[in-house]
Coordinates of C-alpha atoms in Angstrom, one line a residue:
X938 CA -83.0 5.4 -144.2
X939 CA -80.2 4.2 -141.9
X940 CA -81.3 0.6 -142.4
X941 CA -80.4 0.5 -146.2
X942 CA -76.7 0.0 -145.4
X943 CA -77.4 -3.2 -143.4
X944 CA -76.4 -6.6 -144.8
X945 CA -79.4 -8.7 -145.9
X946 CA -78.9 -11.0 -142.9
X947 CA -78.8 -8.1 -140.4
X948 CA -81.8 -6.5 -142.1
X949 CA -83.8 -9.7 -141.7
X950 CA -82.9 -9.9 -138.0
X951 CA -83.9 -6.2 -137.5
X952 CA -87.1 -6.7 -139.4
X953 CA -88.0 -9.7 -137.2
X954 CA -87.3 -7.7 -134.0
X955 CA -89.2 -4.7 -135.2
X956 CA -92.1 -6.9 -136.3
X957 CA -92.3 -8.4 -132.8
X958 CA -92.3 -4.9 -131.2
X959 CA -94.7 -3.1 -133.5
X960 CA -96.9 -6.0 -134.8
X961 CA -96.2 -5.3 -138.4
X962 CA -94.5 -7.9 -140.7
X963 CA -92.1 -7.0 -143.3
X964 CA -90.0 -3.9 -144.1
X965 CA -92.7 -1.5 -142.9
X966 CA -91.8 -2.4 -139.3
X967 CA -88.4 -0.9 -139.8
X968 CA -90.0 2.2 -141.4
X969 CA -92.1 2.5 -138.2
X970 CA -89.0 2.1 -136.0
X971 CA -87.2 4.8 -138.0
X972 CA -90.3 7.0 -137.7
X973 CA -90.2 6.9 -134.0
X974 CA -86.5 7.7 -134.0
X975 CA -87.0 10.6 -136.3
X976 CA -89.7 12.0 -134.1
X977 CA -87.4 11.7 -131.1
X978 CA -84.8 13.7 -133.0
X979 CA -87.3 16.3 -133.9
X980 CA -87.3 15.5 -137.6
X981 CA -91.1 15.8 -137.9
X982 CA -91.2 15.7 -141.7
X983 CA -89.3 12.5 -141.9
X984 CA -91.4 10.9 -139.2
X985 CA -94.7 11.8 -141.0
X986 CA -93.3 10.7 -144.3
X987 CA -92.5 7.3 -142.8
X988 CA -95.6 6.8 -140.6
X989 CA -98.3 8.1 -142.9
X990 CA -98.3 5.2 -145.4
X991 CA -98.5 2.8 -142.4
X992 CA -101.8 4.4 -141.2
X993 CA -103.1 3.6 -144.7
X994 CA -101.8 0.0 -145.0
X995 CA -102.3 -1.0 -141.4
X996 CA -105.0 1.3 -140.1
X997 CA -105.7 -1.1 -137.1
X998 CA -102.1 -0.8 -135.9
X999 CA -101.8 2.0 -133.3
X1000 CA -98.2 2.9 -133.8
X1001 CA -98.5 4.8 -137.1
X1002 CA -101.3 6.9 -135.4
X1003 CA -99.1 7.5 -132.4
X1004 CA -96.2 8.8 -134.5
X1005 CA -98.7 11.0 -136.5
X1006 CA -100.1 12.3 -133.2
X1007 CA -96.6 13.1 -131.9
X1008 CA -95.8 14.9 -135.1
X1009 CA -99.0 17.0 -134.7
X1010 CA -98.0 17.9 -131.1
X1011 CA -94.6 19.0 -132.3
X1012 CA -96.3 21.3 -134.8
X1013 CA -98.7 22.5 -132.0
X1014 CA -101.7 21.2 -133.9
X1015 CA -103.9 20.2 -131.1
X1016 CA -107.1 19.1 -133.0
X1017 CA -105.0 17.1 -135.4
X1018 CA -103.2 15.4 -132.7
X1019 CA -106.5 14.5 -131.0
X1020 CA -107.7 12.9 -134.2
X1021 CA -104.6 10.8 -134.6
X1022 CA -104.4 9.8 -130.9
X1023 CA -108.1 9.1 -131.0
X1024 CA -107.5 6.6 -133.8
X1025 CA -104.8 4.9 -131.8
X1026 CA -107.1 4.8 -128.7
X1027 CA -109.5 2.7 -130.6
X1028 CA -106.9 -0.1 -130.6
X1029 CA -104.9 0.8 -127.5
X1030 CA -107.4 2.5 -125.1
X1031 CA -105.1 2.1 -122.1
X1032 CA -101.7 2.8 -123.7
X1033 CA -99.8 5.4 -121.6
X1034 CA -98.3 7.1 -124.7
X1035 CA -101.7 7.4 -126.3
X1036 CA -103.3 8.8 -123.1
X1037 CA -100.4 11.1 -122.5
X1038 CA -100.6 12.4 -126.1
X1039 CA -104.2 13.1 -125.8
X1040 CA -103.7 15.0 -122.6
X1041 CA -101.0 17.2 -124.3
X1042 CA -103.5 17.7 -127.3
X1043 CA -106.1 18.9 -124.8
X1044 CA -103.6 21.4 -123.5
X1045 CA -102.8 22.8 -126.9
X1046 CA -106.6 23.3 -127.4
X1047 CA -106.9 25.1 -124.0
X1048 CA -109.1 22.2 -122.9
X1049 CA -107.6 22.3 -119.4
X1050 CA -110.2 20.3 -117.4
X1051 CA -110.0 17.5 -120.1
X1052 CA -106.2 17.6 -119.8
X1053 CA -106.0 17.3 -116.1
X1054 CA -108.6 14.4 -116.2
X1055 CA -106.6 12.5 -119.0
X1056 CA -103.1 12.9 -117.6
X1057 CA -103.8 10.8 -114.4
X1058 CA -105.1 8.0 -116.7
X1059 CA -101.7 8.1 -118.5
X1060 CA -99.8 8.0 -115.2
X1061 CA -101.9 5.2 -113.9
X1062 CA -101.3 3.2 -117.0
X1063 CA -97.5 3.5 -116.5
X1064 CA -96.5 6.6 -118.4
X1065 CA -92.9 7.6 -118.0
X1066 CA -93.3 11.0 -119.5
X1067 CA -91.7 13.4 -117.0
X1068 CA -92.5 16.3 -119.3
X1069 CA -96.2 15.5 -119.0
X1070 CA -95.8 15.2 -115.3
X1071 CA -94.4 18.8 -115.2
X1072 CA -97.2 20.1 -117.3
X1073 CA -99.8 18.4 -115.2
X1074 CA -98.2 19.9 -112.0
X1075 CA -98.3 23.4 -113.6
X1076 CA -102.0 23.0 -114.4
X1077 CA -103.0 21.6 -111.1
X1078 CA -101.3 24.5 -109.3
X1079 CA -103.4 26.9 -111.3
X1080 CA -106.4 25.1 -110.2
X1081 CA -105.2 25.1 -106.6
X1082 CA -105.2 21.3 -106.5
X1083 CA -101.6 20.7 -105.2
X1084 CA -102.4 17.9 -102.9
X1085 CA -104.5 16.0 -105.4
X1086 CA -101.6 16.4 -108.0
X1087 CA -99.1 15.1 -105.4
X1088 CA -101.2 12.0 -104.7
X1089 CA -101.5 11.3 -108.5
X1090 CA -97.9 11.6 -109.2
X1091 CA -96.4 10.0 -106.1
X1092 CA -96.5 6.4 -107.6
X1093 CA -94.8 7.7 -110.8
X1094 CA -92.1 9.4 -108.8
X1095 CA -91.5 6.2 -106.8
X1096 CA -91.3 4.1 -110.0
X1097 CA -89.1 6.4 -112.2
X1098 CA -86.6 7.6 -109.5
X1099 CA -86.3 10.9 -111.3
X1100 CA -84.6 13.4 -109.1
X1101 CA -86.1 16.5 -110.8
X1102 CA -89.7 15.1 -110.5
X1103 CA -89.2 14.3 -106.8
X1104 CA -87.9 17.8 -106.1
X1105 CA -90.9 19.3 -107.8
X1106 CA -93.2 17.2 -105.7
X1107 CA -91.4 18.6 -102.6
X1108 CA -91.9 22.1 -103.8
X1109 CA -95.5 21.5 -104.5
X1110 CA -96.2 20.1 -101.1
X1111 CA -94.4 23.1 -99.4
X1112 CA -96.6 25.4 -101.3
X1113 CA -99.6 23.4 -100.1
X1114 CA -98.4 23.8 -96.5
X1115 CA -97.5 20.2 -96.1
X1116 CA -93.8 20.4 -95.3
X1117 CA -93.8 17.0 -93.6
X1118 CA -94.9 15.3 -96.7
X1119 CA -92.5 17.4 -98.8
X1120 CA -89.5 16.2 -96.7
X1121 CA -89.8 12.7 -98.2
X1122 CA -89.5 13.9 -101.7
X1123 CA -86.8 16.4 -101.1
X1124 CA -84.7 13.8 -99.4
X1125 CA -85.2 11.3 -102.3
X1126 CA -84.3 13.9 -104.8
X1127 CA -81.1 14.6 -102.8
X1128 CA -80.3 10.9 -102.6
X1129 CA -80.7 10.5 -106.3
X1130 CA -78.7 13.6 -107.2
X1131 CA -77.1 15.6 -104.4
X1132 CA -75.1 18.0 -106.5
X1133 CA -77.7 20.6 -107.8
X1134 CA -78.1 23.6 -105.5
X1135 CA -82.0 23.2 -105.5
X1136 CA -81.7 19.7 -104.3
X1137 CA -79.4 20.7 -101.5
X1138 CA -81.8 23.5 -100.5
X1139 CA -84.6 20.9 -100.6
X1140 CA -82.7 18.6 -98.5
X1141 CA -82.3 21.4 -95.8
X1142 CA -86.1 22.0 -96.0
X1143 CA -86.7 18.3 -95.4
X1144 CA -84.3 18.2 -92.5
X1145 CA -86.0 21.2 -90.9
X1146 CA -89.4 19.8 -91.4
X1147 CA -88.3 16.7 -89.5
X1148 CA -86.7 18.7 -86.8
X1149 CA -83.3 17.2 -87.5
X1150 CA -81.5 20.3 -86.5
X1151 CA -78.0 18.9 -85.9
X1152 CA -77.9 17.7 -89.5
X1153 CA -79.6 20.8 -90.9
X1154 CA -77.4 23.4 -89.4
X1155 CA -74.0 22.6 -91.1
X1156 CA -75.9 22.3 -94.4
X1157 CA -77.7 25.6 -93.9
X1158 CA -74.4 27.5 -93.1
X1159 CA -72.6 26.0 -96.0
X1160 CA -75.4 27.0 -98.3
X1161 CA -75.4 30.5 -96.9
X1162 CA -71.7 30.8 -97.7
X1163 CA -71.9 29.2 -101.2
X1164 CA -75.4 29.2 -102.7
X1165 CA -76.4 31.3 -105.7
X1166 CA -79.9 31.5 -104.2
X1167 CA -78.5 32.9 -100.9
X1168 CA -81.9 34.4 -99.9
X1169 CA -83.4 30.9 -99.7
X1170 CA -80.5 29.6 -97.6
X1171 CA -80.6 32.5 -95.2
X1172 CA -84.4 32.2 -94.8
X1173 CA -84.1 28.6 -93.8
X1174 CA -81.2 29.3 -91.4
X1175 CA -83.4 32.0 -89.8
X1176 CA -86.1 29.5 -89.2
X1177 CA -83.7 27.1 -87.6
X1178 CA -82.2 29.7 -85.3
X1179 CA -85.6 30.9 -84.1
X1180 CA -87.0 27.4 -83.5
X1181 CA -83.8 26.4 -81.6
X1182 CA -84.1 29.4 -79.3
X1183 CA -81.5 31.7 -80.9
X1184 CA -83.6 34.7 -81.6
X1185 CA -80.9 37.2 -81.1
X1186 CA -78.6 35.5 -83.6
X1187 CA -81.5 35.4 -86.1
X1188 CA -82.3 39.1 -85.6
X1189 CA -78.6 40.0 -86.2
X1190 CA -78.5 37.9 -89.3
X1191 CA -81.6 39.7 -90.7
X1192 CA -80.0 43.2 -89.9
X1193 CA -76.7 42.3 -91.5
X1194 CA -77.8 40.5 -94.6
X1195 CA -78.2 42.1 -98.0
X1196 CA -81.2 40.4 -99.6
X1197 CA -81.2 40.0 -103.3
X1198 CA -85.0 39.8 -103.8
X1199 CA -88.0 41.5 -102.2
X1200 CA -89.4 38.0 -101.5
X1201 CA -86.3 37.0 -99.5
X1202 CA -86.5 40.3 -97.5
X1203 CA -90.3 39.7 -96.9
X1204 CA -89.6 36.2 -95.6
X1205 CA -87.0 37.4 -93.3
X1206 CA -89.2 40.1 -92.0
X1207 CA -91.9 37.5 -91.4
X1208 CA -89.4 35.5 -89.2
X1209 CA -88.6 38.8 -87.4
X1210 CA -92.3 39.4 -86.8
X1211 CA -92.5 36.0 -85.2
X1212 CA -89.5 36.8 -83.0
X1213 CA -91.1 40.1 -81.9
X1214 CA -94.2 38.2 -80.9
X1215 CA -92.2 35.7 -79.0
X1216 CA -90.7 38.7 -77.1
X1217 CA -94.1 40.1 -76.5
X1218 CA -93.6 43.2 -78.7
X1219 CA -96.8 43.0 -80.7
X1220 CA -96.8 46.6 -81.9
X1221 CA -93.4 46.1 -83.5
X1222 CA -94.5 42.8 -84.9
X1223 CA -97.5 44.4 -86.7
X1224 CA -95.2 47.2 -88.1
X1225 CA -92.9 44.5 -89.4
X1226 CA -95.7 42.6 -91.2
X1227 CA -96.8 45.8 -92.9
X1228 CA -93.3 46.6 -94.0
X1229 CA -92.9 43.1 -95.4
X1230 CA -96.2 43.4 -97.4
X1231 CA -95.2 46.8 -98.7
X1232 CA -91.8 45.7 -99.9
X1233 CA -93.2 42.7 -102.0
X1234 CA -96.4 44.3 -103.1
X1235 CA -97.9 40.9 -103.0
X1236 CA -100.3 38.9 -100.9
X1237 CA -99.7 35.2 -99.9
X1238 CA -98.2 33.9 -96.8
X1239 CA -97.2 37.3 -95.3
X1240 CA -100.7 38.7 -95.7
X1241 CA -102.2 35.5 -94.2
X1242 CA -99.8 35.7 -91.3
X1243 CA -100.7 39.3 -90.6
X1244 CA -104.4 38.5 -91.0
X1245 CA -104.3 35.8 -88.4
X1246 CA -102.1 38.0 -86.1
X1247 CA -104.9 40.4 -86.1
X1248 CA -107.5 37.7 -85.6
X1249 CA -105.8 36.5 -82.4
X1250 CA -106.5 39.9 -80.9
X1251 CA -110.1 39.8 -82.1
X1252 CA -109.6 42.5 -84.7
X1253 CA -111.5 40.6 -87.4
X1254 CA -112.4 43.6 -89.4
X1255 CA -108.9 44.6 -90.1
X1256 CA -107.5 41.1 -90.4
X1257 CA -110.1 39.6 -92.7
X1258 CA -109.0 41.4 -95.9
X1259 CA -105.5 40.3 -95.4
X1260 CA -106.4 36.7 -94.5
X1261 CA -108.5 36.7 -97.7
X1262 CA -105.3 37.3 -99.8
X1263 CA -103.8 33.9 -98.8
X1264 CA -104.4 32.4 -102.2
X1265 CA -102.5 33.2 -105.5
X1266 CA -104.6 35.4 -107.9
X1267 CA -105.3 32.5 -110.3
X1268 CA -106.6 30.3 -107.6
X1269 CA -108.6 33.1 -106.0
X1270 CA -110.2 33.9 -109.4
X1271 CA -111.8 30.4 -109.5
X1272 CA -113.5 30.9 -106.0
X1273 CA -113.8 34.6 -105.4
X1274 CA -114.1 36.1 -102.0
X1275 CA -117.5 37.5 -103.1
X1276 CA -118.9 34.0 -103.2
X1277 CA -118.9 34.2 -99.4
X1278 CA -120.6 37.6 -99.3
X1279 CA -124.1 37.7 -97.7
X1280 CA -125.8 38.9 -100.9
X1281 CA -124.6 35.6 -102.5
X1282 CA -125.0 33.1 -99.7
X1283 CA -128.4 34.2 -98.7
X1284 CA -129.8 33.3 -102.1
X1285 CA -128.2 29.9 -102.7
X1286 CA -130.0 26.7 -102.4
X1287 CA -126.7 24.8 -102.3
X1288 CA -123.3 25.9 -100.8
X1289 CA -120.2 23.8 -101.7
X1290 CA -117.6 24.5 -99.0
X1291 CA -114.0 23.8 -100.1
X1292 CA -111.7 22.6 -97.3
X1293 CA -108.3 24.3 -96.8
X1294 CA -105.4 23.9 -94.3
X1295 CA -105.1 20.9 -92.0
X1296 CA -107.6 18.7 -90.2
X1297 CA -107.5 20.8 -87.0
X1298 CA -108.0 24.0 -88.8
X1299 CA -111.0 22.6 -90.7
X1300 CA -112.6 21.5 -87.5
X1301 CA -112.1 24.9 -86.0
X1302 CA -113.4 26.7 -89.0
X1303 CA -116.6 24.7 -89.6
X1304 CA -118.5 26.3 -86.7
X1305 CA -118.4 29.6 -88.8
X1306 CA -121.4 28.1 -90.6
X1307 CA -123.4 29.1 -87.5
X1308 CA -122.6 32.7 -88.3
X1309 CA -123.1 32.6 -92.1
X1310 CA -126.3 34.0 -93.5
X1311 CA -127.4 30.9 -95.3
X1312 CA -130.8 30.6 -96.9
X1313 CA -133.3 28.5 -94.9
X1314 CA -133.1 24.9 -96.0
X1315 CA -129.9 25.5 -98.1
X1316 CA -127.9 22.3 -98.7
X1317 CA -124.3 22.5 -97.4
X1318 CA -121.7 20.2 -98.8
X1319 CA -118.2 20.1 -97.3
X1320 CA -115.5 19.0 -99.8
X1321 CA -112.7 17.5 -97.7
X1322 CA -110.4 14.6 -97.0
X1323 CA -112.3 11.4 -97.2
X1324 CA -111.7 10.8 -93.5
X1325 CA -114.2 13.6 -92.7
X1326 CA -117.1 11.5 -94.1
X1327 CA -117.6 9.1 -91.1
X1328 CA -116.5 11.9 -88.7
X1329 CA -119.3 14.2 -89.8
X1330 CA -122.1 11.6 -89.7
X1331 CA -125.0 13.1 -87.7
X1332 CA -123.2 16.4 -87.1
X1333 CA -125.2 19.3 -85.7
X1334 CA -124.2 21.8 -88.4
X1335 CA -126.3 20.0 -91.0
X1336 CA -123.3 19.5 -93.3
X1337 CA -122.9 16.6 -95.7
X1338 CA -119.5 15.4 -97.0
X1339 CA -117.9 14.8 -100.4
X1340 CA -114.5 13.2 -100.8
X1341 CA -112.2 16.0 -102.2
X1342 CA -110.2 13.5 -104.4
X1343 CA -113.4 12.2 -106.0
X1344 CA -114.9 15.7 -106.3
X1345 CA -111.9 17.2 -108.1
X1346 CA -111.4 14.3 -110.5
X1347 CA -115.0 14.2 -111.6
X1348 CA -116.8 16.9 -113.7
X1349 CA -119.3 18.7 -111.4
X1350 CA -122.6 20.3 -112.4
X1351 CA -122.3 23.5 -110.3
X1352 CA -122.9 27.2 -110.6
X1353 CA -119.6 29.0 -110.0
X1354 CA -121.1 31.1 -107.2
X1355 CA -121.9 27.9 -105.2
X1356 CA -118.2 27.3 -104.4
X1357 CA -117.0 28.9 -101.2
X1358 CA -113.6 28.5 -99.4
X1359 CA -114.3 27.5 -95.7
X1360 CA -111.9 30.2 -94.4
X1361 CA -113.7 32.9 -96.3
X1362 CA -116.6 32.5 -93.7
X1363 CA -114.2 34.3 -91.3
X1364 CA -115.7 37.5 -92.6
X1365 CA -118.7 36.9 -90.3
X1366 CA -116.6 36.9 -87.2
X1367 CA -116.6 40.8 -87.0
X1368 CA -119.3 41.9 -84.6
X1369 CA -120.6 38.4 -83.9
X1370 CA -121.4 37.2 -80.4
X1371 CA -118.7 34.4 -79.7
X1372 CA -121.5 32.3 -78.1
X1373 CA -123.2 32.1 -81.5
X1374 CA -120.4 29.9 -83.0
X1375 CA -119.5 28.0 -79.9
X1376 CA -120.7 24.5 -78.7
X1377 CA -120.2 20.9 -79.8
X1378 CA -121.2 19.8 -83.2
X1379 CA -119.7 16.3 -83.7
X1380 CA -121.8 13.3 -82.7
X1381 CA -119.5 10.3 -82.1
X1382 CA -120.8 6.8 -82.5
X1383 CA -122.5 6.1 -79.2
X1384 CA -121.8 2.3 -79.2
X1385 CA -118.1 2.8 -79.9
X1386 CA -117.9 5.5 -77.1
X1387 CA -119.6 3.1 -74.6
X1388 CA -117.4 0.1 -75.6
X1389 CA -114.1 2.1 -75.2
X1390 CA -115.3 3.8 -72.0
X1391 CA -116.1 0.4 -70.5
X1392 CA -112.7 -1.0 -71.5
X1393 CA -110.7 2.0 -70.2
X1394 CA -112.6 2.1 -66.9
X1395 CA -112.0 -1.6 -66.3
X1396 CA -108.3 -1.1 -66.9
X1397 CA -108.2 2.0 -64.7
X1398 CA -109.7 0.3 -61.7
X1399 CA -111.3 3.4 -60.3
X1400 CA -108.4 5.8 -61.2
X1401 CA -108.8 8.7 -63.6
X1402 CA -108.7 7.9 -67.4
X1403 CA -106.6 10.6 -69.1
X1404 CA -105.9 10.8 -72.8
X1405 CA -102.7 12.5 -73.8
X1406 CA -101.2 14.0 -77.0
X1407 CA -97.8 15.7 -76.7
X1408 CA -96.0 16.1 -80.0
X1409 CA -96.5 17.9 -83.4
X1410 CA -94.0 16.5 -85.9
X1411 CA -93.2 19.6 -87.8
X1412 CA -90.8 22.6 -87.6
X1413 CA -93.4 25.0 -86.1
X1414 CA -95.0 22.2 -84.1
X1415 CA -91.7 21.8 -82.3
X1416 CA -92.4 24.9 -80.4
X1417 CA -95.8 23.6 -79.3
X1418 CA -94.6 20.1 -78.3
X1419 CA -93.8 18.9 -74.8
X1420 CA -91.8 15.8 -74.0
X1421 CA -94.3 13.3 -72.6
X1422 CA -92.0 12.6 -69.6
X1423 CA -92.4 16.2 -68.7
X1424 CA -96.1 16.3 -69.3
X1425 CA -96.9 13.3 -67.1
X1426 CA -95.4 15.1 -64.1
X1427 CA -98.7 16.9 -63.8
X1428 CA -100.9 13.8 -63.6
X1429 CA -102.5 12.5 -60.5
X1430 CA -101.2 9.3 -58.9
X1431 CA -102.0 6.0 -60.5
X1432 CA -103.9 7.4 -63.6
X1433 CA -104.5 5.4 -66.7
X1434 CA -102.9 7.3 -69.6
X1435 CA -104.4 6.5 -73.0
X1436 CA -102.1 7.4 -75.8
X1437 CA -103.7 9.7 -78.3
X1438 CA -100.4 10.5 -80.1
X1439 CA -100.0 9.3 -83.8
X1440 CA -96.8 7.7 -85.0
X1441 CA -94.1 5.6 -83.4
X1442 CA -94.0 6.7 -79.8
X1443 CA -92.8 3.7 -77.9
X1444 CA -89.6 5.4 -76.8
X1445 CA -91.6 8.5 -75.5
X1446 CA -93.9 6.2 -73.5
X1447 CA -90.9 4.3 -72.1
X1448 CA -89.3 7.5 -70.9
X1449 CA -92.6 8.7 -69.3
X1450 CA -93.1 5.3 -67.6
X1451 CA -89.5 5.6 -66.1
X1452 CA -90.3 9.1 -64.9
X1453 CA -93.7 8.0 -63.5
X1454 CA -93.7 4.2 -62.7
X1455 CA -97.1 4.7 -60.8
X1456 CA -98.9 5.5 -64.1
X1457 CA -100.4 2.8 -66.4
X1458 CA -100.0 3.5 -70.2
X1459 CA -102.3 2.1 -72.8
X1460 CA -102.2 2.3 -76.6
X1461 CA -105.5 1.2 -78.1
X1462 CA -104.7 -0.6 -81.4
X1463 CA -108.4 -0.5 -82.3
X1464 CA -108.1 3.2 -83.1
X1465 CA -105.8 4.7 -85.8
X1466 CA -105.8 8.4 -85.0
X1467 CA -104.6 9.3 -88.5
X1468 CA -106.8 7.1 -90.7
X1469 CA -109.9 6.8 -88.6
X1470 CA -111.1 10.2 -87.4
X1471 CA -114.4 9.0 -86.4
X1472 CA -112.9 6.3 -84.2
X1473 CA -110.5 9.0 -82.8
X1474 CA -113.4 11.2 -81.9
X1475 CA -115.2 8.3 -80.2
X1476 CA -112.0 7.5 -78.3
X1477 CA -111.7 11.1 -77.0
X1478 CA -115.4 11.1 -76.0
X1479 CA -114.8 8.0 -73.9
X1480 CA -112.1 9.6 -71.7
X1481 CA -112.6 11.3 -68.3
X1482 CA -109.9 13.9 -69.0
X1483 CA -107.8 14.9 -72.1
X1484 CA -104.4 16.7 -71.9
X1485 CA -103.0 17.8 -75.2
X1486 CA -100.8 20.3 -77.0
X1487 CA -102.3 22.5 -79.6
X1488 CA -102.9 19.9 -82.4
X1489 CA -105.8 18.0 -84.0
X1490 CA -106.6 16.4 -80.7
X1491 CA -107.4 19.8 -79.2
X1492 CA -109.8 20.7 -82.0
X1493 CA -111.5 17.3 -81.8
X1494 CA -112.0 18.0 -78.1
X1495 CA -113.5 21.4 -78.9
X1496 CA -115.8 20.0 -81.7
X1497 CA -117.0 17.3 -79.3
X1498 CA -117.4 19.8 -76.4
X1499 CA -115.4 17.5 -74.2
X1500 CA -116.2 18.5 -70.6
X1501 CA -112.6 18.3 -69.3
X1502 CA -110.1 18.9 -72.0
X1503 CA -106.8 20.8 -71.2
X1504 CA -104.8 22.4 -73.9
X1505 CA -101.2 23.6 -73.4
X1506 CA -100.8 26.8 -75.3
X1507 CA -97.4 28.3 -76.3
X1508 CA -96.5 31.9 -75.9
X1509 CA -95.7 34.2 -78.8
X1510 CA -96.3 33.6 -82.5
X1511 CA -97.1 29.9 -82.1
X1512 CA -100.2 30.6 -80.1
X1513 CA -102.9 29.9 -82.8
X1514 CA -105.4 32.6 -83.3
X1515 CA -108.4 30.5 -82.3
X1516 CA -107.2 30.6 -78.7
X1517 CA -106.9 34.4 -78.4
X1518 CA -104.1 35.8 -76.3
X1519 CA -105.1 35.8 -72.7
X1520 CA -108.2 33.8 -71.7
X1521 CA -108.0 30.6 -69.6
X1522 CA -111.3 29.3 -71.0
X1523 CA -111.0 28.8 -74.7
X1524 CA -112.7 31.5 -76.6
X1525 CA -113.3 29.5 -79.7
X1526 CA -115.3 26.4 -78.7
X1527 CA -116.1 27.6 -75.2
X1528 CA -115.3 24.2 -73.7
X1529 CA -111.6 23.5 -73.1
X1530 CA -109.3 24.9 -70.3
X1531 CA -106.2 26.6 -71.7
X1532 CA -102.8 26.5 -69.9
X1533 CA -100.6 29.2 -71.4
X1534 CA -96.9 29.8 -71.3
X1535 CA -95.8 33.0 -69.7
X1536 CA -92.7 33.0 -71.8
X1537 CA -91.6 31.1 -74.9
X1538 CA -90.1 27.7 -74.0
X1539 CA -91.1 27.8 -70.3
X1540 CA -93.7 25.1 -69.6
X1541 CA -93.3 25.1 -65.8
X1542 CA -96.2 27.5 -65.0
X1543 CA -98.7 25.9 -67.4
X1544 CA -97.7 22.4 -66.0
X1545 CA -98.3 23.6 -62.5
X1546 CA -101.7 24.9 -63.4
X1547 CA -102.6 21.7 -65.1
X1548 CA -101.6 19.7 -62.1
X1549 CA -103.7 21.8 -59.8
X1550 CA -106.8 21.4 -62.1
X1551 CA -106.4 17.6 -62.3
X1552 CA -106.0 17.2 -58.6
X1553 CA -109.3 19.0 -57.9

């Protein structure tokens, strides 16, 4: 042992310190200290030689068992590790090292569900094991539980300030189609360590997600010139060019670039398909999607994009198989498409619908239940964000709600064929009468509606009460957004404008007030549009008119069947498939009036149409 060369006095000092740390008096405390050091150096035999006697002489002390458990993990002996960590847990049931060791032992024994249940306990207890965090992320991705994993690991990432972990969280959230949430972690990883190329690419992703184009473009061009992963850099520059209205430059870059990977080529072709749609060349866009899928030989985002492209034209039969490929194979294997097949659904007493995509998409997809061949009296449980619980109270679809976080963290007694992805019900669109899925299904709280309606009408003093939402804070949402100061030009004189927009919007409202001093603007602090979806629905139901871009507000209006909702629809690829391509009356809910761009970026015509409707 290294401690034998110490002077007697120094040895006594070290023994006293070790005794205080490990709770063992005498020389054995130094043995335990050296056992931990040996384990850290990978000297498993030495660690066992030092720790094993301590488990016999001090069986109630957890440290000897922890070292033995760590040694068993190093030897990939999962059952043995479980035994040792189990002994340690008797005396330290909430120790992060003990809990983390047990989680790793479960992984070695292929007890994956047990591992993903144990690891969060370790993180909550204060674990600083970044390796365990990475392992947990890998497992949760296989389960398709990316958002749940991000929620679990966010406090740890905040506490440790580990750049690598922050970057991985960013990647995880991008894969979960949450680029806005990913931006925060990419930016933190870059602040902590700006040198690695992946961190610079992550920073670029974050800047684009926040529409900070002036900062993003120099970084994008530098990465295109210098990055090893040039495909990723080119792909992000292409997104920036398209969103900022430089489609010709983006197309030229695609034509001139030599892509290193099929995935890089496919992504570029996906951007090109969007450009072609923006130009109105839908036939060429379809061919481009097919080429991209052929090159990669894989499903994923390109297949999903092609599927919804076909859905927008009402070609559900052709689009549905492509849309069904939106999940990776491992995730799809857990909830097969066949679970949504009529021969399965029609015989189930209980259907557990798993949510996917954003709040607006979930509201849009829920009416598909009206088309599904469910058994009479079947119980339908919608597993979704906890905010849906109050929103769905008394709904006309007969759906109950379970909080997704709680559902995924608790063992469930379910038959595998009871689980169905909500989007898989799109298979029933083909051949169905649109009227069969249409109509309101949310039932807002009548008392809240009445109270807000009375409040707004008192403020309006006989003038129309108009709710407005105008911004989608994302890269793609940028093409759907309209500055409020432009949108209010279509409103009638003296209207009361109720702010339905989430986030800090004081500057937007000030600019709109300057443009239209005759209007009265109200922000109702009793409603949090992000946290309180039920309150948001009641607020919308209390309004005379709603004017909104294509965001969650539009889908809440549709689910409520609001009698006078107006949705501003962009041209090209950013027209969501629910709205079709040409109709003025919305073809999905059958309630809203759609005001469509004739050309990408030109809101003059839809604003004129909106003005005419509101003046009637």
